[in-house]
PDB file of C-alpha atoms and ligand atoms in Angstrom:
ATOM      1  CA  UNK A  27     120.328 104.071 110.823  1.00 98.00           C
ATOM      2  CA  UNK A  28     119.517 107.760 111.261  1.00 98.00           C
ATOM      3  CA  UNK A  29     115.903 108.360 112.269  1.00 98.00           C
ATOM      4  CA  UNK A  30     114.355 111.839 112.110  1.00 98.00           C
ATOM      5  CA  UNK A  31     110.797 112.505 113.296  1.00 98.00           C
ATOM      6  CA  UNK A  32     108.728 114.852 111.128  1.00 98.00           C
ATOM      7  CA  UNK A  33     105.436 114.668 113.018  1.00 98.00           C
ATOM      8  CA  UNK A  34     102.307 112.484 112.958  1.00 98.00           C
ATOM      9  CA  UNK A  35     103.525 109.227 111.299  1.00 98.00           C
ATOM     10  CA  UNK A  36     106.290 110.987 109.389  1.00 98.00           C
ATOM     11  CA  UNK A  37     109.925 109.927 109.555  1.00 99.00           C
ATOM     12  CA  UNK A  38     113.007 110.408 107.423  1.00 99.00           C
ATOM     13  CA  UNK A  39     115.281 107.398 107.782  1.00 98.00           C
ATOM     14  CA  UNK A  40     118.770 107.139 106.331  1.00 98.00           C
ATOM     15  CA  UNK A  41     120.126 103.651 105.799  1.00 98.00           C
ATOM     16  CA  UNK A  42     122.626 102.049 103.406  1.00 98.00           C
ATOM     17  CA  UNK A  43     123.310 105.462 101.878  1.00 98.00           C
ATOM     18  CA  UNK A  44     119.666 106.001 100.881  1.00 98.00           C
ATOM     19  CA  UNK A  45     117.081 108.348 102.351  1.00 98.00           C
ATOM     20  CA  UNK A  46     113.543 107.087 102.922  1.00 99.00           C
ATOM     21  CA  UNK A  47     110.679 109.484 103.647  1.00 99.00           C
ATOM     22  CA  UNK A  48     107.685 107.925 105.424  1.00 99.00           C
ATOM     23  CA  UNK A  49     104.155 109.402 105.481  1.00 99.00           C
ATOM     24  CA  UNK A  50     105.081 113.086 105.058  1.00 98.00           C
ATOM     25  CA  UNK A  51     102.613 115.465 106.743  1.00 98.00           C
ATOM     26  CA  UNK A  52     104.697 118.567 107.254  1.00 98.00           C
ATOM     27  CA  UNK A  53     103.356 121.654 105.467  1.00 98.00           C
ATOM     28  CA  UNK A  54     100.045 121.635 107.391  1.00 98.00           C
ATOM     29  CA  UNK A  55     101.709 120.996 110.763  1.00 97.00           C
ATOM     30  CA  UNK A  56     102.808 124.508 111.650  1.00 96.00           C
ATOM     31  CA  UNK A  57     105.344 123.554 114.324  1.00 96.00           C
ATOM     32  CA  UNK A  58     107.026 121.071 111.991  1.00 98.00           C
ATOM     33  CA  UNK A  59     106.833 123.334 108.940  1.00 98.00           C
ATOM     34  CA  UNK A  60     108.809 125.944 110.887  1.00 97.00           C
ATOM     35  CA  UNK A  61     111.610 123.410 111.411  1.00 98.00           C
ATOM     36  CA  UNK A  62     111.763 121.821 107.979  1.00 98.00           C
ATOM     37  CA  UNK A  63     110.682 123.128 104.596  1.00 98.00           C
ATOM     38  CA  UNK A  64     109.213 120.485 102.330  1.00 98.00           C
ATOM     39  CA  UNK A  65     111.129 121.903  99.374  1.00 98.00           C
ATOM     40  CA  UNK A  66     114.415 121.267 101.213  1.00 98.00           C
ATOM     41  CA  UNK A  67     113.803 117.534 101.693  1.00 98.00           C
ATOM     42  CA  UNK A  68     116.142 115.285  99.707  1.00 98.00           C
ATOM     43  CA  UNK A  69     115.335 111.598  99.410  1.00 98.00           C
ATOM     44  CA  UNK A  70     115.457 108.494  97.258  1.00 98.00           C
ATOM     45  CA  UNK A  71     112.144 106.874  98.229  1.00 99.00           C
ATOM     46  CA  UNK A  72     108.758 107.917  99.617  1.00 99.00           C
ATOM     47  CA  UNK A  73     106.964 105.162 101.541  1.00 99.00           C
ATOM     48  CA  UNK A  74     103.237 105.562 102.168  1.00 99.00           C
ATOM     49  CA  UNK A  75     101.368 103.314 104.617  1.00 99.00           C
ATOM     50  CA  UNK A  76      97.909 104.385 103.424  1.00 98.00           C
ATOM     51  CA  UNK A  77      96.054 107.150 101.636  1.00 98.00           C
ATOM     52  CA  UNK A  78      94.876 109.461 104.403  1.00 98.00           C
ATOM     53  CA  UNK A  79      95.768 113.142 104.183  1.00 98.00           C
ATOM     54  CA  UNK A  80      97.824 113.102 107.389  1.00 98.00           C
ATOM     55  CA  UNK A  81     100.115 110.541 105.689  1.00 98.00           C
ATOM     56  CA  UNK A  82     100.322 111.640 102.055  1.00 98.00           C
ATOM     57  CA  UNK A  83      99.948 115.433 102.196  1.00 98.00           C
ATOM     58  CA  UNK A  84     103.472 116.290 100.988  1.00 98.00           C
ATOM     59  CA  UNK A  85     104.237 113.007  99.212  1.00 98.00           C
ATOM     60  CA  UNK A  86     103.662 114.250  95.668  1.00 98.00           C
ATOM     61  CA  UNK A  87     105.847 117.325  96.047  1.00 98.00           C
ATOM     62  CA  UNK A  88     108.674 115.435  97.758  1.00 98.00           C
ATOM     63  CA  UNK A  89     108.632 112.588  95.222  1.00 98.00           C
ATOM     64  CA  UNK A  90     108.515 115.020  92.288  1.00 98.00           C
ATOM     65  CA  UNK A  91     111.352 117.284  93.414  1.00 98.00           C
ATOM     66  CA  UNK A  92     113.623 114.282  94.050  1.00 98.00           C
ATOM     67  CA  UNK A  93     112.436 112.024  91.227  1.00 98.00           C
ATOM     68  CA  UNK A  94     111.985 109.586  94.116  1.00 98.00           C
ATOM     69  CA  UNK A  95     110.257 106.234  93.872  1.00 98.00           C
ATOM     70  CA  UNK A  96     106.991 105.805  95.783  1.00 98.00           C
ATOM     71  CA  UNK A  97     106.623 102.511  97.649  1.00 99.00           C
ATOM     72  CA  UNK A  98     103.091 101.678  98.742  1.00 99.00           C
ATOM     73  CA  UNK A  99     100.216  99.416  97.836  1.00 98.00           C
ATOM     74  CA  UNK A 100      99.110  98.911  94.226  1.00 98.00           C
ATOM     75  CA  UNK A 101      96.253 101.429  94.382  1.00 98.00           C
ATOM     76  CA  UNK A 102      98.305 104.287  95.846  1.00 98.00           C
ATOM     77  CA  UNK A 103     101.267 103.729  93.511  1.00 98.00           C
ATOM     78  CA  UNK A 104      98.838 103.606  90.549  1.00 98.00           C
ATOM     79  CA  UNK A 105      97.233 106.886  91.680  1.00 98.00           C
ATOM     80  CA  UNK A 106     100.579 108.676  91.775  1.00 98.00           C
ATOM     81  CA  UNK A 107     101.597 106.932  88.557  1.00 98.00           C
ATOM     82  CA  UNK A 108      98.723 108.688  86.792  1.00 98.00           C
ATOM     83  CA  UNK A 109     100.152 111.948  88.103  1.00 97.00           C
ATOM     84  CA  UNK A 110     103.514 111.209  86.474  1.00 98.00           C
ATOM     85  CA  UNK A 111     105.362 109.803  89.467  1.00 98.00           C
ATOM     86  CA  UNK A 112     107.089 106.479  89.434  1.00 97.00           C
ATOM     87  CA  UNK A 113     106.820 103.861  92.101  1.00 98.00           C
ATOM     88  CA  UNK A 114     106.975 100.260  93.151  1.00 98.00           C
ATOM     89  CA  UNK A 115     103.561  98.716  93.937  1.00 98.00           C
ATOM     90  CA  UNK A 116     103.220  96.063  96.617  1.00 98.00           C
ATOM     91  CA  UNK A 117     100.421  94.330  98.436  1.00 98.00           C
ATOM     92  CA  UNK A 118      99.942  92.666 101.786  1.00 98.00           C
ATOM     93  CA  UNK A 119     102.295  89.835 102.641  1.00 98.00           C
ATOM     94  CA  UNK A 120     104.594  90.637  99.736  1.00 98.00           C
ATOM     95  CA  UNK A 121     108.281  91.373  99.984  1.00 98.00           C
ATOM     96  CA  UNK A 122     110.678  93.083  97.591  1.00 98.00           C
ATOM     97  CA  UNK A 123     114.388  93.809  97.822  1.00 98.00           C
ATOM     98  CA  UNK A 124     115.427  97.361  96.943  1.00 98.00           C
ATOM     99  CA  UNK A 125     118.949  98.859  96.903  1.00 98.00           C
ATOM    100  CA  UNK A 126     118.522  99.867 100.587  1.00 98.00           C
ATOM    101  CA  UNK A 127     117.113  96.584 101.871  1.00 98.00           C
ATOM    102  CA  UNK A 128     114.107  94.296 101.880  1.00 98.00           C
ATOM    103  CA  UNK A 129     110.607  95.681 102.390  1.00 99.00           C
ATOM    104  CA  UNK A 130     107.621  93.621 103.494  1.00 98.00           C
ATOM    105  CA  UNK A 131     104.188  95.249 103.265  1.00 98.00           C
ATOM    106  CA  UNK A 132     102.222  93.965 106.236  1.00 98.00           C
ATOM    107  CA  UNK A 133      98.656  94.174 107.507  1.00 98.00           C
ATOM    108  CA  UNK A 134      97.103  97.093 109.342  1.00 98.00           C
ATOM    109  CA  UNK A 135      93.558  97.387 110.663  1.00 98.00           C
ATOM    110  CA  UNK A 136      92.394 100.861 109.646  1.00 98.00           C
ATOM    111  CA  UNK A 137      90.739 102.526 106.620  1.00 98.00           C
ATOM    112  CA  UNK A 138      92.233 104.163 103.552  1.00 98.00           C
ATOM    113  CA  UNK A 139      91.118 106.676 100.946  1.00 98.00           C
ATOM    114  CA  UNK A 140      93.096 109.396  99.174  1.00 98.00           C
ATOM    115  CA  UNK A 141      92.287 113.054  99.951  1.00 98.00           C
ATOM    116  CA  UNK A 142      90.357 113.502  96.665  1.00 98.00           C
ATOM    117  CA  UNK A 143      88.169 110.460  97.410  1.00 98.00           C
ATOM    118  CA  UNK A 144      90.093 107.978  95.231  1.00 98.00           C
ATOM    119  CA  UNK A 145      90.068 104.419  96.547  1.00 98.00           C
ATOM    120  CA  UNK A 146      93.443 103.752  98.164  1.00 98.00           C
ATOM    121  CA  UNK A 147      93.305  99.993  98.707  1.00 98.00           C
ATOM    122  CA  UNK A 148      93.828  98.566 102.157  1.00 98.00           C
ATOM    123  CA  UNK A 149      96.157 100.221 104.655  1.00 98.00           C
ATOM    124  CA  UNK A 150      99.434  98.602 105.652  1.00 98.00           C
ATOM    125  CA  UNK A 151     102.724  98.864 107.450  1.00 98.00           C
ATOM    126  CA  UNK A 152     106.316  98.165 106.431  1.00 99.00           C
ATOM    127  CA  UNK A 153     109.004  95.898 107.825  1.00 99.00           C
ATOM    128  CA  UNK A 154     112.395  96.967 106.477  1.00 98.00           C
ATOM    129  CA  UNK A 155     115.561  94.970 106.902  1.00 98.00           C
ATOM    130  CA  UNK A 156     119.174  95.143 105.771  1.00 98.00           C
ATOM    131  CA  UNK A 157     122.563  94.443 107.342  1.00 98.00           C
ATOM    132  CA  UNK A 158     122.260  97.624 109.452  1.00 98.00           C
ATOM    133  CA  UNK A 159     119.123  96.355 111.197  1.00 98.00           C
ATOM    134  CA  UNK A 160     115.424  95.692 110.962  1.00 98.00           C
ATOM    135  CA  UNK A 161     112.460  97.893 111.866  1.00 99.00           C
ATOM    136  CA  UNK A 162     108.686  98.039 111.515  1.00 99.00           C
ATOM    137  CA  UNK A 163     106.625 101.134 110.707  1.00 99.00           C
ATOM    138  CA  UNK A 164     103.072 100.105 111.575  1.00 99.00           C
ATOM    139  CA  UNK A 165     101.272 103.009 109.899  1.00 98.00           C
ATOM    140  CA  UNK A 166      97.820 103.647 111.371  1.00 98.00           C
ATOM    141  CA  UNK A 167      96.452 100.497 112.934  1.00 99.00           C
ATOM    142  CA  UNK A 168      94.552  98.934 115.753  1.00 99.00           C
ATOM    143  CA  UNK A 169      96.202  96.285 117.844  1.00 98.00           C
ATOM    144  CA  UNK A 170      95.810  93.158 115.739  1.00 98.00           C
ATOM    145  CA  UNK A 171      96.683  89.484 116.133  1.00 98.00           C
ATOM    146  CA  UNK A 172      98.354  89.693 112.706  1.00 98.00           C
ATOM    147  CA  UNK A 173     101.256  91.491 114.417  1.00 98.00           C
ATOM    148  CA  UNK A 174     102.238  88.081 115.823  1.00 98.00           C
ATOM    149  CA  UNK A 175     103.140  87.054 112.269  1.00 98.00           C
ATOM    150  CA  UNK A 176     105.948  89.615 112.115  1.00 98.00           C
ATOM    151  CA  UNK A 177     108.428  87.804 114.401  1.00 98.00           C
ATOM    152  CA  UNK A 178     107.469  84.550 112.673  1.00 98.00           C
ATOM    153  CA  UNK A 179     108.175  85.835 109.160  1.00 98.00           C
ATOM    154  CA  UNK A 180     110.689  88.693 109.455  1.00 98.00           C
ATOM    155  CA  UNK A 181     114.177  89.167 110.926  1.00 98.00           C
ATOM    156  CA  UNK A 182     114.341  90.186 114.614  1.00 98.00           C
ATOM    157  CA  UNK A 183     113.212  93.806 114.983  1.00 98.00           C
ATOM    158  CA  UNK A 184     115.712  96.320 116.387  1.00 98.00           C
ATOM    159  CA  UNK A 185     113.018  98.948 116.817  1.00 99.00           C
ATOM    160  CA  UNK A 186     109.436  99.636 115.793  1.00 99.00           C
ATOM    161  CA  UNK A 187     107.371 102.730 115.100  1.00 99.00           C
ATOM    162  CA  UNK A 188     103.872 102.319 116.526  1.00 99.00           C
ATOM    163  CA  UNK A 189     100.908 104.704 116.707  1.00 99.00           C
ATOM    164  CA  UNK A 190     100.008 105.505 120.324  1.00 98.00           C
ATOM    165  CA  UNK A 191      97.598 108.461 120.133  1.00 98.00           C
ATOM    166  CA  UNK A 192      94.292 106.593 120.443  1.00 98.00           C
ATOM    167  CA  UNK A 193      90.958 107.614 118.856  1.00 98.00           C
ATOM    168  CA  UNK A 194      92.058 107.019 115.209  1.00 98.00           C
ATOM    169  CA  UNK A 195      94.550 104.224 115.997  1.00 98.00           C
ATOM    170  CA  UNK A 196      95.463 102.106 118.977  1.00 98.00           C
ATOM    171  CA  UNK A 197      96.457 104.000 122.101  1.00 98.00           C
ATOM    172  CA  UNK A 198      99.596 103.368 124.139  1.00 98.00           C
ATOM    173  CA  UNK A 199      97.932 100.737 126.338  1.00 98.00           C
ATOM    174  CA  UNK A 200      97.278  98.589 123.269  1.00 98.00           C
ATOM    175  CA  UNK A 201     100.621  99.572 121.728  1.00 99.00           C
ATOM    176  CA  UNK A 202     102.538  97.944 124.578  1.00 98.00           C
ATOM    177  CA  UNK A 203     100.681  94.695 123.811  1.00 98.00           C
ATOM    178  CA  UNK A 204     101.604  95.206 120.154  1.00 99.00           C
ATOM    179  CA  UNK A 205     105.245  95.532 121.237  1.00 99.00           C
ATOM    180  CA  UNK A 206     104.919  92.141 122.921  1.00 98.00           C
ATOM    181  CA  UNK A 207     103.275  90.613 119.831  1.00 98.00           C
ATOM    182  CA  UNK A 208     106.107  91.836 117.594  1.00 99.00           C
ATOM    183  CA  UNK A 209     108.752  90.886 120.212  1.00 98.00           C
ATOM    184  CA  UNK A 210     110.401  94.295 120.208  1.00 98.00           C
ATOM    185  CA  UNK A 211     111.644  96.221 123.261  1.00 98.00           C
ATOM    186  CA  UNK A 212     112.417  99.583 121.639  1.00 98.00           C
ATOM    187  CA  UNK A 213     109.358 101.464 120.409  1.00 99.00           C
ATOM    188  CA  UNK A 214     109.182 104.918 118.849  1.00 99.00           C
ATOM    189  CA  UNK A 215     105.722 106.374 119.381  1.00 99.00           C
ATOM    190  CA  UNK A 216     103.940 108.262 116.608  1.00 98.00           C
ATOM    191  CA  UNK A 217     100.499 109.623 115.687  1.00 98.00           C
ATOM    192  CA  UNK A 218     100.106 111.556 118.963  1.00 98.00           C
ATOM    193  CA  UNK A 219      99.782 115.220 119.988  1.00 98.00           C
ATOM    194  CA  UNK A 220      99.293 116.541 116.414  1.00 97.00           C
ATOM    195  CA  UNK A 221      95.626 117.249 117.145  1.00 96.00           C
ATOM    196  CA  UNK A 222      93.569 117.583 120.342  1.00 96.00           C
ATOM    197  CA  UNK A 223      91.907 114.182 119.759  1.00 97.00           C
ATOM    198  CA  UNK A 224      95.252 112.368 119.911  1.00 98.00           C
ATOM    199  CA  UNK A 225      96.981 114.299 122.708  1.00 98.00           C
ATOM    200  CA  UNK A 226      98.582 111.940 125.249  1.00 98.00           C
ATOM    201  CA  UNK A 227     100.125 112.035 128.717  1.00 98.00           C
ATOM    202  CA  UNK A 228     103.797 111.385 127.927  1.00 98.00           C
ATOM    203  CA  UNK A 229     104.799 110.187 131.390  1.00 98.00           C
ATOM    204  CA  UNK A 230     101.845 107.786 131.669  1.00 98.00           C
ATOM    205  CA  UNK A 231     102.653 106.366 128.235  1.00 98.00           C
ATOM    206  CA  UNK A 232     106.349 105.845 129.069  1.00 98.00           C
ATOM    207  CA  UNK A 233     105.444 104.264 132.434  1.00 98.00           C
ATOM    208  CA  UNK A 234     103.073 101.837 130.737  1.00 98.00           C
ATOM    209  CA  UNK A 235     105.971 100.613 128.608  1.00 98.00           C
ATOM    210  CA  UNK A 236     108.539 100.653 131.427  1.00 98.00           C
ATOM    211  CA  UNK A 237     106.282  98.395 133.533  1.00 98.00           C
ATOM    212  CA  UNK A 238     106.559  95.778 130.770  1.00 98.00           C
ATOM    213  CA  UNK A 239     110.357  96.232 130.515  1.00 98.00           C
ATOM    214  CA  UNK A 240     110.018  98.117 127.242  1.00 98.00           C
ATOM    215  CA  UNK A 241     111.277 101.498 126.164  1.00 98.00           C
ATOM    216  CA  UNK A 242     108.931 104.067 124.623  1.00 98.00           C
ATOM    217  CA  UNK A 243     110.810 106.805 122.784  1.00 98.00           C
ATOM    218  CA  UNK A 244     108.823 110.012 122.223  1.00 98.00           C
ATOM    219  CA  UNK A 245     110.835 112.086 119.789  1.00 98.00           C
ATOM    220  CA  UNK A 246     110.519 115.847 119.507  1.00 98.00           C
ATOM    221  CA  UNK A 247     109.493 117.272 116.146  1.00 98.00           C
ATOM    222  CA  UNK A 248     112.569 117.460 113.948  1.00 98.00           C
ATOM    223  CA  UNK A 249     114.663 115.403 116.387  1.00 98.00           C
ATOM    224  CA  UNK A 250     117.141 112.936 114.907  1.00 98.00           C
ATOM    225  CA  UNK A 251     118.489 109.826 116.630  1.00 98.00           C
ATOM    226  CA  UNK A 252     120.860 107.054 115.617  1.00 98.00           C
ATOM    227  CA  UNK A 253     119.561 103.514 116.058  1.00 96.00           C
TER     228      UNK A 253
HETATM  229 NI1   NI B 330      94.831 107.058 108.746  1.00 76.80          NI
HETATM  230 MN1   MN B 331      96.570 108.976 110.418  1.00 76.80          MN
END
């Protein structure tokens, strides 16, 4: 799988010949917007963990220009449906198999409302699996005991994307416990450094993971890795 970081909780992941855009927040993040123009993004699906602005900002434009399908909870897919976009609604604990693999929408402990105040249901994360691998995008969440359900109900994770920036989500000290709960040794950090309130000490974060025999990958904006 090809994994590109687009800032905050945003990733573009290529797998099984399809391109999945997660939580696009690009146009308002100046450093990222200089590296990638929203209008140049090509994709097949847009996956949204919850309704907050720093996760959905560029979703409508990206979905529209690609005629891409939005995958999220019922409320968020319904909201974009009223704006003429098509999608596949899910809810917590549910699983659906798409042409790129199986998606499970899992619990997150956070809040969720769309930028215009529309109710956005409850926030979630995604576990995505196919014959190329399995990964978890946690979205915005606190450390939660529900994460222990993931190894019990999903294929073995090859990597996971966890928020580590603190204040609005768990910080890296809780994220390393989350990595233990989900039984995953390779973690890509997200939701850090975009704003002052979520700035982190990179070396301290990596050390915290290394001490528990886990790898914390902190990708640069626009960086692409193969996993
Ligand atoms: Ni949020
Ligand atoms: Mn957020």
